[in-house]
Structure formats: C-alpha cells, structure tokens
Tab-separated table of C-alpha atoms in Angstrom:
chain	number	residue	atom	x	y	z
A	7	MET	CA	98.619	79.835	99.452
A	8	THR	CA	96.521	77.250	101.238
A	9	ARG	CA	92.982	77.324	102.488
A	10	GLU	CA	94.137	75.971	105.873
A	11	GLN	CA	96.008	79.181	106.719
A	12	PRO	CA	94.330	81.656	109.089
A	13	PRO	CA	93.124	84.865	107.454
A	14	ALA	CA	95.228	88.007	107.621
A	15	ILE	CA	93.430	91.015	109.091
A	16	PHE	CA	94.358	94.694	109.080
A	17	TYR	CA	92.685	97.945	110.126
A	18	VAL	CA	93.104	101.130	108.079
A	19	ASN	CA	91.667	104.606	107.761
A	20	ALA	CA	92.230	104.824	104.016
A	21	ALA	CA	93.303	102.782	100.983
A	22	LEU	CA	95.594	104.006	98.198
A	23	PHE	CA	95.698	102.074	94.933
A	24	ASP	CA	98.296	102.045	92.213
A	25	CYS	CA	96.730	101.549	88.767
A	26	ASP	CA	98.898	99.652	86.261
A	27	GLY	CA	99.553	96.169	87.628
A	28	THR	CA	97.290	96.738	90.629
A	29	LEU	CA	93.875	97.564	89.185
A	30	VAL	CA	94.567	96.676	85.570
A	31	ASN	CA	97.076	94.201	84.173
A	32	SER	CA	98.462	96.530	81.523
A	33	THR	CA	101.908	94.946	81.265
A	34	GLY	CA	101.204	93.502	77.822
A	35	ALA	CA	99.901	96.800	76.511
A	36	ILE	CA	102.786	98.827	77.936
A	37	SER	CA	105.316	96.306	76.629
A	38	GLU	CA	103.895	96.557	73.110
A	39	PHE	CA	104.095	100.345	73.326
A	40	TRP	CA	107.810	100.181	74.207
A	41	ARG	CA	108.502	97.706	71.415
A	42	GLU	CA	106.766	99.970	68.911
A	43	PHE	CA	108.617	102.972	70.315
A	44	GLY	CA	111.956	101.190	69.845
A	45	LYS	CA	111.399	100.290	66.188
A	46	THR	CA	112.534	103.705	64.983
A	47	ARG	CA	115.182	104.249	67.687
A	48	PRO	CA	118.190	101.914	67.258
A	49	HIS	CA	119.755	103.202	70.487
A	50	PHE	CA	116.683	102.222	72.507
A	51	ASP	CA	116.451	98.698	73.997
A	52	PRO	CA	112.741	98.039	74.627
A	53	GLU	CA	113.309	94.686	76.353
A	54	GLU	CA	115.667	96.271	78.885
A	55	VAL	CA	113.181	99.059	79.498
A	56	ILE	CA	110.366	96.536	79.965
A	57	ARG	CA	112.515	94.555	82.393
A	58	THR	CA	113.633	97.471	84.563
A	59	SER	CA	111.107	100.293	84.377
A	60	HIS	CA	107.737	98.965	85.500
A	61	GLY	CA	106.046	101.316	87.964
A	62	CYS	CA	107.992	104.394	86.856
A	63	ARG	CA	106.641	107.402	84.977
A	64	THR	CA	106.882	107.105	81.198
A	65	PHE	CA	108.454	110.558	81.000
A	66	ASP	CA	111.170	109.554	83.474
A	67	VAL	CA	111.888	106.382	81.487
A	68	ILE	CA	112.124	108.245	78.178
A	69	LYS	CA	114.273	110.969	79.748
A	70	LYS	CA	116.718	108.262	80.852
A	71	TRP	CA	116.748	106.059	77.753
A	72	SER	CA	115.862	108.430	74.899
A	73	PRO	CA	116.323	111.980	76.226
A	74	GLU	CA	115.788	113.619	72.845
A	75	ASP	CA	112.162	112.429	73.061
A	76	ALA	CA	111.596	113.773	76.578
A	77	ILE	CA	109.006	116.403	75.679
A	78	GLU	CA	106.199	116.329	78.237
A	79	GLU	CA	103.327	117.160	75.886
A	80	GLN	CA	104.453	114.541	73.371
A	81	VAL	CA	104.973	111.845	76.017
A	82	THR	CA	101.534	112.556	77.477
A	83	GLN	CA	99.982	112.154	74.024
A	84	TRP	CA	101.830	108.894	73.348
A	85	GLU	CA	100.843	107.461	76.702
A	86	GLY	CA	97.219	108.483	76.308
A	87	GLU	CA	97.066	106.521	73.056
A	88	ILE	CA	98.230	103.243	74.650
A	89	PRO	CA	94.723	101.980	75.576
A	90	ASP	CA	93.482	102.816	72.075
A	91	SER	CA	96.340	101.043	70.285
A	92	PHE	CA	97.206	98.228	72.679
A	93	GLY	CA	94.265	98.037	75.107
A	94	HIS	CA	93.329	94.571	73.873
A	95	HIS	CA	96.382	93.301	75.772
A	96	ALA	CA	95.023	94.657	79.083
A	97	LYS	CA	92.578	93.119	81.558
A	98	PRO	CA	91.383	93.859	85.116
A	99	ILE	CA	93.298	92.407	88.046
A	100	PRO	CA	90.863	89.831	89.539
A	101	GLY	CA	89.021	91.263	92.517
A	102	ALA	CA	90.341	94.807	92.048
A	103	VAL	CA	87.170	96.467	90.803
A	104	GLU	CA	85.087	94.842	93.519
A	105	LEU	CA	87.470	95.919	96.290
A	106	VAL	CA	87.689	99.535	95.105
A	107	LYS	CA	83.918	99.771	94.857
A	108	SER	CA	83.596	98.229	98.314
A	109	PHE	CA	85.862	100.902	99.830
A	110	ASP	CA	83.788	103.521	98.016
A	111	LYS	CA	80.483	102.075	99.238
A	112	TYR	CA	81.605	101.844	102.881
A	113	SER	CA	83.033	105.385	102.710
A	114	LYS	CA	79.768	106.841	101.479
A	115	GLU	CA	77.302	104.765	103.472
A	116	GLU	CA	79.035	103.932	106.759
A	117	SER	CA	81.147	107.003	107.607
A	118	ASP	CA	79.688	110.060	109.305
A	119	ASP	CA	80.700	112.502	106.576
A	120	GLY	CA	80.362	110.268	103.500
A	121	ARG	CA	83.656	111.417	101.983
A	122	GLN	CA	85.889	109.067	100.053
A	123	ARG	CA	88.577	107.241	101.980
A	124	TRP	CA	90.374	105.790	98.991
A	125	ALA	CA	92.500	107.204	96.204
A	126	ILE	CA	94.504	106.261	93.145
A	127	VAL	CA	98.196	107.122	92.900
A	128	THR	CA	99.652	106.173	89.536
A	129	SER	CA	102.811	106.803	87.543
A	130	GLY	CA	100.579	107.019	84.477
A	131	THR	CA	99.408	110.286	82.976
A	132	LEU	CA	95.846	111.541	83.387
A	133	PRO	CA	94.767	110.534	79.834
A	134	LEU	CA	96.136	107.009	80.274
A	135	ALA	CA	94.802	106.406	83.775
A	136	THR	CA	91.390	107.861	82.914
A	137	LYS	CA	91.013	105.430	80.015
A	138	TRP	CA	92.011	102.474	82.205
A	139	LEU	CA	89.367	103.473	84.773
A	140	LYS	CA	86.767	103.655	82.034
A	141	LEU	CA	87.734	100.136	80.973
A	142	LEU	CA	87.394	99.001	84.597
A	143	THR	CA	84.052	100.821	85.149
A	144	ILE	CA	85.579	102.648	88.127
A	145	LYS	CA	84.549	106.279	88.584
A	146	LYS	CA	87.451	108.712	88.843
A	147	PRO	CA	88.106	109.295	92.562
A	148	ASP	CA	88.222	112.711	94.201
A	149	THR	CA	91.904	112.131	94.968
A	150	PHE	CA	93.497	111.029	91.707
A	151	ILE	CA	97.272	111.498	91.721
A	152	THR	CA	98.713	111.056	88.223
A	153	ALA	CA	102.171	111.665	86.754
A	154	GLU	CA	101.444	115.336	86.074
A	155	LYS	CA	100.629	116.021	89.732
A	156	VAL	CA	104.032	115.157	91.176
A	157	THR	CA	107.515	116.516	90.620
A	158	LYS	CA	109.139	113.277	91.781
A	159	GLY	CA	107.809	109.916	90.591
A	160	LYS	CA	107.960	106.543	92.311
A	161	PRO	CA	110.014	105.258	94.120
A	162	HIS	CA	109.799	108.717	95.690
A	163	PRO	CA	106.849	108.776	98.146
A	164	GLN	CA	105.552	112.204	97.090
A	165	GLY	CA	102.444	110.869	95.341
A	166	TYR	CA	101.352	108.680	98.239
A	167	MET	CA	102.132	111.356	100.802
A	168	ASN	CA	100.034	113.874	98.849
A	169	ALA	CA	97.160	111.395	98.675
A	170	ARG	CA	97.288	110.842	102.433
A	171	GLU	CA	97.124	114.581	103.020
A	172	ASN	CA	94.274	115.055	100.543
A	173	LEU	CA	92.222	112.361	102.248
A	174	GLY	CA	92.858	113.854	105.688
A	175	PHE	CA	95.045	111.034	106.982
A	176	GLY	CA	98.481	112.557	106.676
A	177	ALA	CA	99.220	112.345	110.410
A	178	ASN	CA	101.744	109.718	111.485
A	179	HIS	CA	99.213	107.906	113.675
A	180	ALA	CA	96.796	107.413	110.764
A	181	LYS	CA	96.686	103.919	109.293
A	182	VAL	CA	96.896	103.743	105.514
A	183	VAL	CA	97.286	100.782	103.155
A	184	VAL	CA	98.917	100.978	99.733
A	185	PHE	CA	98.130	98.390	97.056
A	186	GLU	CA	101.077	97.959	94.676
A	187	ASP	CA	102.750	95.494	92.334
A	188	ALA	CA	106.125	97.057	91.510
A	189	PRO	CA	109.212	97.440	93.706
A	190	ALA	CA	109.303	101.179	92.945
A	191	GLY	CA	105.726	101.602	94.147
A	192	ILE	CA	106.218	99.377	97.191
A	193	SER	CA	109.187	101.507	98.239
A	194	ALA	CA	107.128	104.665	97.718
A	195	GLY	CA	104.301	103.311	99.854
A	196	LYS	CA	106.615	102.238	102.661
A	197	ASP	CA	108.403	105.593	102.658
A	198	ALA	CA	105.018	107.313	102.861
A	199	GLY	CA	104.422	105.515	106.154
A	200	ALA	CA	101.853	103.031	104.875
A	201	MET	CA	101.545	99.280	105.138
A	202	VAL	CA	101.783	97.712	101.692
A	203	VAL	CA	99.881	94.904	100.008
A	204	GLY	CA	102.012	93.526	97.187
A	205	ILE	CA	100.257	91.955	94.194
A	206	CYS	CA	102.114	89.361	92.114
A	207	SER	CA	100.773	90.455	88.745
A	208	THR	CA	104.172	91.479	87.380
A	209	TYR	CA	106.792	89.981	89.700
A	210	ASP	CA	106.997	86.734	91.662
A	211	ALA	CA	106.129	86.492	95.352
A	212	GLU	CA	109.738	86.416	96.532
A	213	LYS	CA	110.622	89.659	94.737
A	214	VAL	CA	107.455	91.383	95.954
A	215	ARG	CA	108.115	90.309	99.531
A	216	ASN	CA	111.791	91.279	99.375
A	217	SER	CA	110.749	94.703	98.085
A	218	GLY	CA	109.048	95.296	101.446
A	219	ALA	CA	105.394	94.308	101.044
A	220	ASN	CA	103.700	93.426	104.344
A	221	ILE	CA	101.179	91.102	102.712
A	222	VAL	CA	101.857	89.362	99.399
A	223	VAL	CA	98.994	88.031	97.277
A	224	LYS	CA	98.283	86.654	93.826
A	225	ASP	CA	95.447	89.119	93.196
A	226	LEU	CA	92.638	90.848	95.112
A	227	THR	CA	89.947	88.162	94.961
A	228	SER	CA	90.443	87.048	98.560
A	229	PHE	CA	89.962	90.519	100.089
A	230	HIS	CA	86.774	91.746	101.696
A	231	ILE	CA	85.866	94.583	104.029
A	232	ASP	CA	84.362	93.059	107.151
A	233	SER	CA	83.191	96.290	108.777
A	234	TYR	CA	83.754	100.011	109.293
A	235	ASN	CA	84.155	101.575	112.756
A	236	LYS	CA	82.786	105.140	112.795
A	237	GLU	CA	84.536	106.041	116.035
A	238	THR	CA	88.037	105.077	114.933
A	239	GLU	CA	87.292	105.655	111.217
A	240	GLU	CA	88.818	102.266	110.464
A	241	PHE	CA	88.011	99.626	107.888
A	242	LYS	CA	88.502	96.038	108.998
A	243	VAL	CA	89.930	94.218	105.978
A	244	VAL	CA	90.176	90.433	105.818
A	245	VAL	CA	92.453	88.504	103.452
A	246	ASP	CA	91.597	84.830	103.156
A	247	GLU	CA	94.482	83.703	100.935
A	248	TYR	CA	98.006	85.027	100.611
A	249	TYR	CA	101.560	83.987	99.859
A	250	TYR	CA	102.973	85.824	102.859
A	251	ALA	CA	101.777	88.075	105.675
A	252	ASP	CA	103.756	89.760	108.437
A	253	PRO	CA	103.011	88.008	111.751
A	254	GLN	CA	101.342	91.084	113.234
A	255	TYR	CA	98.470	90.760	110.787
A	256	ILE	CA	97.931	87.102	111.613
A	257	GLU	CA	98.311	87.439	115.364
A	258	ASN	CA	95.364	89.835	115.440
A	259	THR	CA	93.009	87.085	114.290
A	260	ALA	CA	90.718	85.302	116.698
C-alpha cells in the first residue's frame, strides 16, 4: 500500500460483515481453544485444524475431525465459553468498530425509512458472537446470522443470501458488499452475488486476493462512508489504502 495510489470507491445498498477475523481478531483465542480441545483427544491434530478450518463452523470442524464430539448443544456451550477462557488473546480489527457504527448511523439518519442496511453473518454460534460484539461495543444488529441459523455453513452462500433477503436487497440488481478474511467466507460472499473486501488479518494479501476478494486491505482503518444517496439507496464508500483493488473500483474515481 502506498499513499500515492488513487482511492478505491464503491457504491452499495448494504454491507454484510463476518465477525471472527473481520470485526475481531480472535485467531489467538480460537487457536488456544483447539489446542486445549486436543489435549484429551490423541486422534485430534489441533495445528492442522487451526491451519485449515478458519472461517468454518465449529460444529462442522468437530464433526469432521472428532465426530464423537459432534453434539450441537455441547459444541455451542464450548464455543460460548471461548471469550471467557481465551478472550484475552482477542482484539478488535483496527477500524472495524468505527465502520460498522458509521453504516448504522447513515442507515438511521440518512435513509428515508431509518432501517438498518448492514448485518453480521458469522460461522460462530450466537453465544460466541454475542460476547464478541459486547467486547467490541457493537449493538447486536437486527439481521444477525449465526451458525444456528443456517443448515449449510461457509463456504456455502446460504448465510449471506439470507442476510441479503432479510435486509431487502436480495434482488440480483442490488449492490451488496461482504467484508471477510477467510477463503471460505470470501467464496460464500462471491457466490451470494456480492463484491468482497478481503481483510489480511489471518492470511496474506496474495491468498486473500487469489480467493476472489475484489479489494484487499490490511484492516478497515482506511475506509470511510463519503455519502448516502436516498434515491438509489446507495452508500458511497472510499478506501484510501489497499493492497489490491479491481480496476473497476479505481476507474470510477475522479
């Protein structure tokens, strides 16, 4: 990233945020959970799980690697305890809280109906994601898609497609942006018909770009909402620094 580059600009009707790795850097906390989980399970390789499973539902990971433990109520309890036991390893993604609150503010104050035009779509369970939001001081959104609310987790697009529908922007012509960090989530966002901002909190820029992200950034500090158009119901979002941006988002600049 260089300050000499022109800003990237995109226009969207709604914004969908992943949670782990996008709003909160929880990789350290999740990794410690898997290592603790593996201590009493000789057949379970926590380092392989950490390396390959980021962005996927905990239940799906356990079903694959330790199927005898794949009991939904138990997995939900374990996951909900992660912030309590390992939360000291977690921290907000820079700029994430400010950007979410900016989308919320513009939705309420600038739109005609005042309804939210942003959502969270996470592979985490409701107890886990709720605790992360409390840590971030972000109020739970009206559209809050957690692991329990889908039958197919990422990379399947079901969660993002449901969020689009809930927000009223499910039509193909609607413009939606997904903020993600993991290849599984990037694939889900793309397959849901959204443009994707890839955040390099977990993987390097090359992997994030190769996974299909349209704009690749270090974090969310360089994002700001320039304006909201009531007629088109579009946010104008400006990105001042990035590793990569598809040409179409640069060519729209003045």
